[in-house]
Amino acid sequence: MLCTRAAARLGSVLTTSGLVAQQTYTHRVAATAAVRFTHQCRLCSTGVVDSPGKTTKQTAEDGSILKRVLNKVGFTPNTKARLKVTSHLLYESVADKINYVAFFRDFNLPNTFNSWFLVTELHVWLLMMRSMAEGSETGEDGRFLRNCIVEAMWGDVNTRAKKLGANNPSQTRRQIETLSEQFQAALIAYDEGIMSDDRVLASALWRRFFEMDCDDYTQIERLVKYVRIQALMLDSLSRDQFITKPNVAWHDLDKCKVDA
């Protein structure tokens, strides 16, 4: 009877999780899978809700059976699939929650696809850096999560670029290849900057983010301060806040000012 009840609940979980609301971020397929899987994992980690007329012992037994069933089909909080879901949720925190307009306005960036990518790239690098703290060796969670975040970013980049360059797909492909090369170079420069003093970080931001076209040192100083604040915020997150239940609260650029 317990197995039948657990199987019925599992069917209910799979049915309920399929009712996904419309996503705001363009990587719809991955985001849909993320919502469905997150709902399933939440039930797996918390057990099942008591039903009227059930004793605590019966509920605990049902929860134990349900967890074993979910483990059998791969729905466990620590699987690679769960990390892949987390990576899309983390990337979504950038694509949907960062105030791009504020960056364009305050740093005199043109409202273009390239400017959008520069802002996204900076925040994705911050997420990648935090991910590596969870294990940087091959096969460890941190490295796998980092790679999945990058994969989510490029999926979004490709989707947006195809919409903008629908009439010239070959040129769009070449532009994405160029962005990929620039992205790899930016990671090296940013890594060096974050591990050094503010002068080195400022130089990296001037070369990449501002594309060597900024004469206002206060803008560069402000972005350096912004990066340091965000890095500290991410570093303060526990594994549970970053991976199990991603809760990245990015600091608002408008609240990050340089002292006069």
mmCIF file with all atom_site columns, C-alpha atoms in Angstrom, residues 57-251:
data_model
loop_
_atom_site.group_PDB
_atom_site.id
_atom_site.type_symbol
_atom_site.label_atom_id
_atom_site.label_alt_id
_atom_site.label_comp_id
_atom_site.label_asym_id
_atom_site.label_entity_id
_atom_site.label_seq_id
_atom_site.pdbx_PDB_ins_code
_atom_site.Cartn_x
_atom_site.Cartn_y
_atom_site.Cartn_z
_atom_site.occupancy
_atom_site.B_iso_or_equiv
_atom_site.pdbx_formal_charge
_atom_site.auth_seq_id
_atom_site.auth_comp_id
_atom_site.auth_asym_id
_atom_site.auth_atom_id
_atom_site.pdbx_PDB_model_num
ATOM 1   C CA . LYS A 1 57  ? 4.982  7.323  11.412  1.00 0.00 ? 57  LYS A CA 1
ATOM 2   C CA . GLN A 1 58  ? 3.044  6.628  8.214   1.00 0.00 ? 58  GLN A CA 1
ATOM 3   C CA . THR A 1 59  ? 4.070  9.989  6.763   1.00 0.00 ? 59  THR A CA 1
ATOM 4   C CA . ALA A 1 60  ? 7.738  9.385  7.572   1.00 0.00 ? 60  ALA A CA 1
ATOM 5   C CA . GLU A 1 61  ? 7.593  5.944  5.974   1.00 0.00 ? 61  GLU A CA 1
ATOM 6   C CA . ASP A 1 62  ? 5.950  7.344  2.852   1.00 0.00 ? 62  ASP A CA 1
ATOM 7   C CA . GLY A 1 63  ? 8.571  10.103 2.678   1.00 0.00 ? 63  GLY A CA 1
ATOM 8   C CA . SER A 1 64  ? 11.358 7.562  2.950   1.00 0.00 ? 64  SER A CA 1
ATOM 9   C CA . ILE A 1 65  ? 9.866  5.444  0.172   1.00 0.00 ? 65  ILE A CA 1
ATOM 10  C CA . LEU A 1 66  ? 9.338  8.508  -2.034  1.00 0.00 ? 66  LEU A CA 1
ATOM 11  C CA . LYS A 1 67  ? 12.948 9.551  -1.578  1.00 0.00 ? 67  LYS A CA 1
ATOM 12  C CA . ARG A 1 68  ? 14.124 6.082  -2.566  1.00 0.00 ? 68  ARG A CA 1
ATOM 13  C CA . VAL A 1 69  ? 11.920 6.153  -5.659  1.00 0.00 ? 69  VAL A CA 1
ATOM 14  C CA . LEU A 1 70  ? 13.237 9.596  -6.629  1.00 0.00 ? 70  LEU A CA 1
ATOM 15  C CA . ASN A 1 71  ? 16.799 8.407  -6.093  1.00 0.00 ? 71  ASN A CA 1
ATOM 16  C CA . LYS A 1 72  ? 16.139 5.517  -8.447  1.00 0.00 ? 72  LYS A CA 1
ATOM 17  C CA . VAL A 1 73  ? 15.060 7.842  -11.257 1.00 0.00 ? 73  VAL A CA 1
ATOM 18  C CA . GLY A 1 74  ? 17.865 10.302 -10.616 1.00 0.00 ? 74  GLY A CA 1
ATOM 19  C CA . PHE A 1 75  ? 16.005 13.141 -8.885  1.00 0.00 ? 75  PHE A CA 1
ATOM 20  C CA . THR A 1 76  ? 18.468 13.734 -6.046  1.00 0.00 ? 76  THR A CA 1
ATOM 21  C CA . PRO A 1 77  ? 19.688 17.144 -4.855  1.00 0.00 ? 77  PRO A CA 1
ATOM 22  C CA . ASN A 1 78  ? 23.350 16.362 -5.506  1.00 0.00 ? 78  ASN A CA 1
ATOM 23  C CA . THR A 1 79  ? 23.217 14.908 -9.006  1.00 0.00 ? 79  THR A CA 1
ATOM 24  C CA . LYS A 1 80  ? 24.777 16.588 -12.023 1.00 0.00 ? 80  LYS A CA 1
ATOM 25  C CA . ALA A 1 81  ? 21.277 17.191 -13.345 1.00 0.00 ? 81  ALA A CA 1
ATOM 26  C CA . ARG A 1 82  ? 20.460 19.219 -10.227 1.00 0.00 ? 82  ARG A CA 1
ATOM 27  C CA . LEU A 1 83  ? 23.609 21.285 -10.708 1.00 0.00 ? 83  LEU A CA 1
ATOM 28  C CA . LYS A 1 84  ? 22.612 21.919 -14.304 1.00 0.00 ? 84  LYS A CA 1
ATOM 29  C CA . VAL A 1 85  ? 19.270 23.257 -13.125 1.00 0.00 ? 85  VAL A CA 1
ATOM 30  C CA . THR A 1 86  ? 21.068 25.455 -10.593 1.00 0.00 ? 86  THR A CA 1
ATOM 31  C CA . SER A 1 87  ? 23.294 26.853 -13.331 1.00 0.00 ? 87  SER A CA 1
ATOM 32  C CA . HIS A 1 88  ? 20.280 28.067 -15.300 1.00 0.00 ? 88  HIS A CA 1
ATOM 33  C CA . LEU A 1 89  ? 18.723 29.620 -12.213 1.00 0.00 ? 89  LEU A CA 1
ATOM 34  C CA . LEU A 1 90  ? 21.985 31.420 -11.460 1.00 0.00 ? 90  LEU A CA 1
ATOM 35  C CA . TYR A 1 91  ? 22.277 32.671 -15.026 1.00 0.00 ? 91  TYR A CA 1
ATOM 36  C CA . GLU A 1 92  ? 18.659 33.775 -14.909 1.00 0.00 ? 92  GLU A CA 1
ATOM 37  C CA . SER A 1 93  ? 19.537 35.929 -11.876 1.00 0.00 ? 93  SER A CA 1
ATOM 38  C CA . VAL A 1 94  ? 21.798 37.882 -14.231 1.00 0.00 ? 94  VAL A CA 1
ATOM 39  C CA . ALA A 1 95  ? 19.676 37.972 -17.371 1.00 0.00 ? 95  ALA A CA 1
ATOM 40  C CA . ASP A 1 96  ? 16.478 38.917 -15.561 1.00 0.00 ? 96  ASP A CA 1
ATOM 41  C CA . LYS A 1 97  ? 17.567 40.890 -12.492 1.00 0.00 ? 97  LYS A CA 1
ATOM 42  C CA . ILE A 1 98  ? 20.513 43.052 -13.510 1.00 0.00 ? 98  ILE A CA 1
ATOM 43  C CA . ASN A 1 99  ? 19.514 46.608 -14.418 1.00 0.00 ? 99  ASN A CA 1
ATOM 44  C CA . TYR A 1 100 ? 21.133 46.841 -17.847 1.00 0.00 ? 100 TYR A CA 1
ATOM 45  C CA . VAL A 1 101 ? 19.688 50.279 -18.504 1.00 0.00 ? 101 VAL A CA 1
ATOM 46  C CA . ALA A 1 102 ? 21.532 51.651 -15.467 1.00 0.00 ? 102 ALA A CA 1
ATOM 47  C CA . PHE A 1 103 ? 24.830 50.303 -16.806 1.00 0.00 ? 103 PHE A CA 1
ATOM 48  C CA . PHE A 1 104 ? 24.221 51.794 -20.251 1.00 0.00 ? 104 PHE A CA 1
ATOM 49  C CA . ARG A 1 105 ? 23.278 55.147 -18.731 1.00 0.00 ? 105 ARG A CA 1
ATOM 50  C CA . ASP A 1 106 ? 25.915 55.486 -16.021 1.00 0.00 ? 106 ASP A CA 1
ATOM 51  C CA . PHE A 1 107 ? 28.857 54.185 -18.057 1.00 0.00 ? 107 PHE A CA 1
ATOM 52  C CA . ASN A 1 108 ? 27.872 55.827 -21.345 1.00 0.00 ? 108 ASN A CA 1
ATOM 53  C CA . LEU A 1 109 ? 27.469 52.526 -23.174 1.00 0.00 ? 109 LEU A CA 1
ATOM 54  C CA . PRO A 1 110 ? 25.435 52.364 -26.381 1.00 0.00 ? 110 PRO A CA 1
ATOM 55  C CA . ASN A 1 111 ? 22.252 50.315 -26.143 1.00 0.00 ? 111 ASN A CA 1
ATOM 56  C CA . THR A 1 112 ? 23.539 47.504 -28.346 1.00 0.00 ? 112 THR A CA 1
ATOM 57  C CA . PHE A 1 113 ? 23.902 43.731 -28.259 1.00 0.00 ? 113 PHE A CA 1
ATOM 58  C CA . ASN A 1 114 ? 27.629 44.101 -27.599 1.00 0.00 ? 114 ASN A CA 1
ATOM 59  C CA . SER A 1 115 ? 27.019 46.315 -24.555 1.00 0.00 ? 115 SER A CA 1
ATOM 60  C CA . TRP A 1 116 ? 24.469 43.822 -23.248 1.00 0.00 ? 116 TRP A CA 1
ATOM 61  C CA . PHE A 1 117 ? 27.070 41.078 -23.610 1.00 0.00 ? 117 PHE A CA 1
ATOM 62  C CA . LEU A 1 118 ? 29.749 43.075 -21.767 1.00 0.00 ? 118 LEU A CA 1
ATOM 63  C CA . VAL A 1 119 ? 27.464 43.550 -18.762 1.00 0.00 ? 119 VAL A CA 1
ATOM 64  C CA . THR A 1 120 ? 26.348 39.919 -18.836 1.00 0.00 ? 120 THR A CA 1
ATOM 65  C CA . GLU A 1 121 ? 29.911 38.660 -19.224 1.00 0.00 ? 121 GLU A CA 1
ATOM 66  C CA . LEU A 1 122 ? 31.061 40.557 -16.130 1.00 0.00 ? 122 LEU A CA 1
ATOM 67  C CA . HIS A 1 123 ? 28.364 39.054 -13.922 1.00 0.00 ? 123 HIS A CA 1
ATOM 68  C CA . VAL A 1 124 ? 28.742 35.563 -15.366 1.00 0.00 ? 124 VAL A CA 1
ATOM 69  C CA . TRP A 1 125 ? 32.451 35.745 -14.542 1.00 0.00 ? 125 TRP A CA 1
ATOM 70  C CA . LEU A 1 126 ? 31.552 36.614 -10.939 1.00 0.00 ? 126 LEU A CA 1
ATOM 71  C CA . LEU A 1 127 ? 29.274 33.560 -10.788 1.00 0.00 ? 127 LEU A CA 1
ATOM 72  C CA . MET A 1 128 ? 31.980 31.384 -12.308 1.00 0.00 ? 128 MET A CA 1
ATOM 73  C CA . MET A 1 129 ? 34.471 32.568 -9.713  1.00 0.00 ? 129 MET A CA 1
ATOM 74  C CA . ARG A 1 130 ? 32.081 31.704 -6.870  1.00 0.00 ? 130 ARG A CA 1
ATOM 75  C CA . SER A 1 131 ? 31.309 28.323 -8.424  1.00 0.00 ? 131 SER A CA 1
ATOM 76  C CA . MET A 1 132 ? 34.946 27.284 -8.396  1.00 0.00 ? 132 MET A CA 1
ATOM 77  C CA . ALA A 1 133 ? 34.949 27.660 -4.607  1.00 0.00 ? 133 ALA A CA 1
ATOM 78  C CA . GLU A 1 134 ? 32.754 24.550 -4.531  1.00 0.00 ? 134 GLU A CA 1
ATOM 79  C CA . GLY A 1 135 ? 35.491 22.417 -6.084  1.00 0.00 ? 135 GLY A CA 1
ATOM 80  C CA . SER A 1 136 ? 37.815 23.337 -8.930  1.00 0.00 ? 136 SER A CA 1
ATOM 81  C CA . GLU A 1 137 ? 39.112 19.896 -9.863  1.00 0.00 ? 137 GLU A CA 1
ATOM 82  C CA . THR A 1 138 ? 37.772 17.848 -12.771 1.00 0.00 ? 138 THR A CA 1
ATOM 83  C CA . GLY A 1 139 ? 34.595 16.023 -11.741 1.00 0.00 ? 139 GLY A CA 1
ATOM 84  C CA . GLU A 1 140 ? 33.913 18.254 -8.751  1.00 0.00 ? 140 GLU A CA 1
ATOM 85  C CA . ASP A 1 141 ? 30.682 20.212 -8.375  1.00 0.00 ? 141 ASP A CA 1
ATOM 86  C CA . GLY A 1 142 ? 32.255 23.647 -8.726  1.00 0.00 ? 142 GLY A CA 1
ATOM 87  C CA . ARG A 1 143 ? 33.895 23.031 -12.087 1.00 0.00 ? 143 ARG A CA 1
ATOM 88  C CA . PHE A 1 144 ? 30.799 21.306 -13.458 1.00 0.00 ? 144 PHE A CA 1
ATOM 89  C CA . LEU A 1 145 ? 28.538 24.145 -12.276 1.00 0.00 ? 145 LEU A CA 1
ATOM 90  C CA . ARG A 1 146 ? 30.875 26.739 -13.795 1.00 0.00 ? 146 ARG A CA 1
ATOM 91  C CA . ASN A 1 147 ? 30.770 25.003 -17.173 1.00 0.00 ? 147 ASN A CA 1
ATOM 92  C CA . CYS A 1 148 ? 26.977 24.762 -17.056 1.00 0.00 ? 148 CYS A CA 1
ATOM 93  C CA . ILE A 1 149 ? 26.646 28.493 -16.315 1.00 0.00 ? 149 ILE A CA 1
ATOM 94  C CA . VAL A 1 150 ? 28.759 29.273 -19.369 1.00 0.00 ? 150 VAL A CA 1
ATOM 95  C CA . GLU A 1 151 ? 26.650 26.869 -21.421 1.00 0.00 ? 151 GLU A CA 1
ATOM 96  C CA . ALA A 1 152 ? 23.471 28.642 -20.280 1.00 0.00 ? 152 ALA A CA 1
ATOM 97  C CA . MET A 1 153 ? 24.965 32.008 -21.220 1.00 0.00 ? 153 MET A CA 1
ATOM 98  C CA . TRP A 1 154 ? 25.911 30.914 -24.734 1.00 0.00 ? 154 TRP A CA 1
ATOM 99  C CA . GLY A 1 155 ? 22.481 29.393 -25.216 1.00 0.00 ? 155 GLY A CA 1
ATOM 100 C CA . ASP A 1 156 ? 20.940 32.772 -24.429 1.00 0.00 ? 156 ASP A CA 1
ATOM 101 C CA . VAL A 1 157 ? 23.497 34.605 -26.578 1.00 0.00 ? 157 VAL A CA 1
ATOM 102 C CA . ASN A 1 158 ? 22.718 32.394 -29.563 1.00 0.00 ? 158 ASN A CA 1
ATOM 103 C CA . THR A 1 159 ? 18.976 32.866 -29.137 1.00 0.00 ? 159 THR A CA 1
ATOM 104 C CA . ARG A 1 160 ? 19.241 36.655 -28.963 1.00 0.00 ? 160 ARG A CA 1
ATOM 105 C CA . ALA A 1 161 ? 21.782 36.880 -31.785 1.00 0.00 ? 161 ALA A CA 1
ATOM 106 C CA . LYS A 1 162 ? 19.671 34.774 -34.123 1.00 0.00 ? 162 LYS A CA 1
ATOM 107 C CA . LYS A 1 163 ? 16.705 37.069 -33.567 1.00 0.00 ? 163 LYS A CA 1
ATOM 108 C CA . LEU A 1 164 ? 18.809 40.138 -34.313 1.00 0.00 ? 164 LEU A CA 1
ATOM 109 C CA . GLY A 1 165 ? 20.635 38.626 -37.290 1.00 0.00 ? 165 GLY A CA 1
ATOM 110 C CA . ALA A 1 166 ? 17.911 36.475 -38.789 1.00 0.00 ? 166 ALA A CA 1
ATOM 111 C CA . ASN A 1 167 ? 18.686 37.759 -42.284 1.00 0.00 ? 167 ASN A CA 1
ATOM 112 C CA . ASN A 1 168 ? 22.411 37.014 -42.133 1.00 0.00 ? 168 ASN A CA 1
ATOM 113 C CA . PRO A 1 169 ? 23.090 33.821 -40.122 1.00 0.00 ? 169 PRO A CA 1
ATOM 114 C CA . SER A 1 170 ? 26.673 33.441 -41.376 1.00 0.00 ? 170 SER A CA 1
ATOM 115 C CA . GLN A 1 171 ? 27.641 36.881 -40.092 1.00 0.00 ? 171 GLN A CA 1
ATOM 116 C CA . THR A 1 172 ? 25.883 36.199 -36.802 1.00 0.00 ? 172 THR A CA 1
ATOM 117 C CA . ARG A 1 173 ? 27.888 32.996 -36.412 1.00 0.00 ? 173 ARG A CA 1
ATOM 118 C CA . ARG A 1 174 ? 31.163 34.846 -37.023 1.00 0.00 ? 174 ARG A CA 1
ATOM 119 C CA . GLN A 1 175 ? 30.247 37.521 -34.493 1.00 0.00 ? 175 GLN A CA 1
ATOM 120 C CA . ILE A 1 176 ? 29.503 34.891 -31.837 1.00 0.00 ? 176 ILE A CA 1
ATOM 121 C CA . GLU A 1 177 ? 32.860 33.237 -32.531 1.00 0.00 ? 177 GLU A CA 1
ATOM 122 C CA . THR A 1 178 ? 34.527 36.614 -32.005 1.00 0.00 ? 178 THR A CA 1
ATOM 123 C CA . LEU A 1 179 ? 32.645 37.109 -28.738 1.00 0.00 ? 179 LEU A CA 1
ATOM 124 C CA . SER A 1 180 ? 33.768 33.668 -27.605 1.00 0.00 ? 180 SER A CA 1
ATOM 125 C CA . GLU A 1 181 ? 37.428 34.542 -28.138 1.00 0.00 ? 181 GLU A CA 1
ATOM 126 C CA . GLN A 1 182 ? 36.992 37.857 -26.345 1.00 0.00 ? 182 GLN A CA 1
ATOM 127 C CA . PHE A 1 183 ? 35.193 36.100 -23.487 1.00 0.00 ? 183 PHE A CA 1
ATOM 128 C CA . GLN A 1 184 ? 38.133 33.756 -22.898 1.00 0.00 ? 184 GLN A CA 1
ATOM 129 C CA . ALA A 1 185 ? 40.553 36.686 -22.829 1.00 0.00 ? 185 ALA A CA 1
ATOM 130 C CA . ALA A 1 186 ? 38.278 38.640 -20.476 1.00 0.00 ? 186 ALA A CA 1
ATOM 131 C CA . LEU A 1 187 ? 38.204 35.766 -17.974 1.00 0.00 ? 187 LEU A CA 1
ATOM 132 C CA . ILE A 1 188 ? 41.986 35.746 -17.736 1.00 0.00 ? 188 ILE A CA 1
ATOM 133 C CA . ALA A 1 189 ? 42.160 39.520 -17.316 1.00 0.00 ? 189 ALA A CA 1
ATOM 134 C CA . TYR A 1 190 ? 39.389 39.625 -14.721 1.00 0.00 ? 190 TYR A CA 1
ATOM 135 C CA . ASP A 1 191 ? 40.888 36.723 -12.757 1.00 0.00 ? 191 ASP A CA 1
ATOM 136 C CA . GLU A 1 192 ? 44.209 38.518 -12.601 1.00 0.00 ? 192 GLU A CA 1
ATOM 137 C CA . GLY A 1 193 ? 42.496 41.732 -11.554 1.00 0.00 ? 193 GLY A CA 1
ATOM 138 C CA . ILE A 1 194 ? 40.402 40.251 -8.744  1.00 0.00 ? 194 ILE A CA 1
ATOM 139 C CA . MET A 1 195 ? 43.464 38.550 -7.263  1.00 0.00 ? 195 MET A CA 1
ATOM 140 C CA . SER A 1 196 ? 45.525 41.746 -7.430  1.00 0.00 ? 196 SER A CA 1
ATOM 141 C CA . ASP A 1 197 ? 45.021 45.315 -6.266  1.00 0.00 ? 197 ASP A CA 1
ATOM 142 C CA . ASP A 1 198 ? 42.459 47.775 -7.592  1.00 0.00 ? 198 ASP A CA 1
ATOM 143 C CA . ARG A 1 199 ? 44.854 49.188 -10.170 1.00 0.00 ? 199 ARG A CA 1
ATOM 144 C CA . VAL A 1 200 ? 45.151 45.843 -11.931 1.00 0.00 ? 200 VAL A CA 1
ATOM 145 C CA . LEU A 1 201 ? 41.399 45.266 -11.779 1.00 0.00 ? 201 LEU A CA 1
ATOM 146 C CA . ALA A 1 202 ? 40.751 48.783 -13.061 1.00 0.00 ? 202 ALA A CA 1
ATOM 147 C CA . SER A 1 203 ? 43.112 48.153 -15.972 1.00 0.00 ? 203 SER A CA 1
ATOM 148 C CA . ALA A 1 204 ? 41.291 44.929 -16.865 1.00 0.00 ? 204 ALA A CA 1
ATOM 149 C CA . LEU A 1 205 ? 37.903 46.647 -16.734 1.00 0.00 ? 205 LEU A CA 1
ATOM 150 C CA . TRP A 1 206 ? 39.163 49.572 -18.815 1.00 0.00 ? 206 TRP A CA 1
ATOM 151 C CA . ARG A 1 207 ? 40.501 47.265 -21.500 1.00 0.00 ? 207 ARG A CA 1
ATOM 152 C CA . ARG A 1 208 ? 37.509 44.933 -21.680 1.00 0.00 ? 208 ARG A CA 1
ATOM 153 C CA . PHE A 1 209 ? 34.358 46.489 -20.253 1.00 0.00 ? 209 PHE A CA 1
ATOM 154 C CA . PHE A 1 210 ? 35.079 50.040 -21.424 1.00 0.00 ? 210 PHE A CA 1
ATOM 155 C CA . GLU A 1 211 ? 36.952 48.783 -24.510 1.00 0.00 ? 211 GLU A CA 1
ATOM 156 C CA . MET A 1 212 ? 39.727 51.317 -23.825 1.00 0.00 ? 212 MET A CA 1
ATOM 157 C CA . ASP A 1 213 ? 37.311 54.180 -24.417 1.00 0.00 ? 213 ASP A CA 1
ATOM 158 C CA . CYS A 1 214 ? 36.801 55.875 -21.054 1.00 0.00 ? 214 CYS A CA 1
ATOM 159 C CA . ASP A 1 215 ? 38.614 58.989 -19.854 1.00 0.00 ? 215 ASP A CA 1
ATOM 160 C CA . ASP A 1 216 ? 36.549 59.414 -16.690 1.00 0.00 ? 216 ASP A CA 1
ATOM 161 C CA . TYR A 1 217 ? 38.495 57.686 -13.930 1.00 0.00 ? 217 TYR A CA 1
ATOM 162 C CA . THR A 1 218 ? 35.524 58.012 -11.545 1.00 0.00 ? 218 THR A CA 1
ATOM 163 C CA . GLN A 1 219 ? 33.507 55.658 -13.746 1.00 0.00 ? 219 GLN A CA 1
ATOM 164 C CA . ILE A 1 220 ? 36.292 53.075 -13.698 1.00 0.00 ? 220 ILE A CA 1
ATOM 165 C CA . GLU A 1 221 ? 36.688 53.481 -9.941  1.00 0.00 ? 221 GLU A CA 1
ATOM 166 C CA . ARG A 1 222 ? 32.958 53.011 -9.463  1.00 0.00 ? 222 ARG A CA 1
ATOM 167 C CA . LEU A 1 223 ? 32.942 49.799 -11.493 1.00 0.00 ? 223 LEU A CA 1
ATOM 168 C CA . VAL A 1 224 ? 35.928 48.477 -9.515  1.00 0.00 ? 224 VAL A CA 1
ATOM 169 C CA . LYS A 1 225 ? 34.023 49.146 -6.294  1.00 0.00 ? 225 LYS A CA 1
ATOM 170 C CA . TYR A 1 226 ? 30.931 47.468 -7.746  1.00 0.00 ? 226 TYR A CA 1
ATOM 171 C CA . VAL A 1 227 ? 32.872 44.319 -8.684  1.00 0.00 ? 227 VAL A CA 1
ATOM 172 C CA . ARG A 1 228 ? 34.509 44.084 -5.252  1.00 0.00 ? 228 ARG A CA 1
ATOM 173 C CA . ILE A 1 229 ? 31.130 44.455 -3.500  1.00 0.00 ? 229 ILE A CA 1
ATOM 174 C CA . GLN A 1 230 ? 29.492 41.785 -5.645  1.00 0.00 ? 230 GLN A CA 1
ATOM 175 C CA . ALA A 1 231 ? 32.437 39.414 -5.140  1.00 0.00 ? 231 ALA A CA 1
ATOM 176 C CA . LEU A 1 232 ? 32.129 39.811 -1.357  1.00 0.00 ? 232 LEU A CA 1
ATOM 177 C CA . MET A 1 233 ? 28.377 39.222 -1.525  1.00 0.00 ? 233 MET A CA 1
ATOM 178 C CA . LEU A 1 234 ? 28.823 36.001 -3.471  1.00 0.00 ? 234 LEU A CA 1
ATOM 179 C CA . ASP A 1 235 ? 31.613 34.857 -1.178  1.00 0.00 ? 235 ASP A CA 1
ATOM 180 C CA . SER A 1 236 ? 29.324 35.272 1.821   1.00 0.00 ? 236 SER A CA 1
ATOM 181 C CA . LEU A 1 237 ? 26.739 32.860 0.408   1.00 0.00 ? 237 LEU A CA 1
ATOM 182 C CA . SER A 1 238 ? 26.666 29.365 1.832   1.00 0.00 ? 238 SER A CA 1
ATOM 183 C CA . ARG A 1 239 ? 26.558 26.300 -0.401  1.00 0.00 ? 239 ARG A CA 1
ATOM 184 C CA . ASP A 1 240 ? 22.849 26.002 0.329   1.00 0.00 ? 240 ASP A CA 1
ATOM 185 C CA . GLN A 1 241 ? 22.206 29.613 -0.731  1.00 0.00 ? 241 GLN A CA 1
ATOM 186 C CA . PHE A 1 242 ? 24.287 29.307 -3.882  1.00 0.00 ? 242 PHE A CA 1
ATOM 187 C CA . ILE A 1 243 ? 23.643 25.757 -5.098  1.00 0.00 ? 243 ILE A CA 1
ATOM 188 C CA . THR A 1 244 ? 20.815 24.011 -3.254  1.00 0.00 ? 244 THR A CA 1
ATOM 189 C CA . LYS A 1 245 ? 18.427 26.962 -3.248  1.00 0.00 ? 245 LYS A CA 1
ATOM 190 C CA . PRO A 1 246 ? 20.074 29.709 -5.334  1.00 0.00 ? 246 PRO A CA 1
ATOM 191 C CA . ASN A 1 247 ? 19.448 33.102 -3.782  1.00 0.00 ? 247 ASN A CA 1
ATOM 192 C CA . VAL A 1 248 ? 21.741 35.680 -5.372  1.00 0.00 ? 248 VAL A CA 1
ATOM 193 C CA . ALA A 1 249 ? 20.754 39.220 -4.399  1.00 0.00 ? 249 ALA A CA 1
ATOM 194 C CA . TRP A 1 250 ? 22.832 41.438 -6.667  1.00 0.00 ? 250 TRP A CA 1
ATOM 195 C CA . HIS A 1 251 ? 23.578 44.884 -5.275  1.00 0.00 ? 251 HIS A CA 1
#
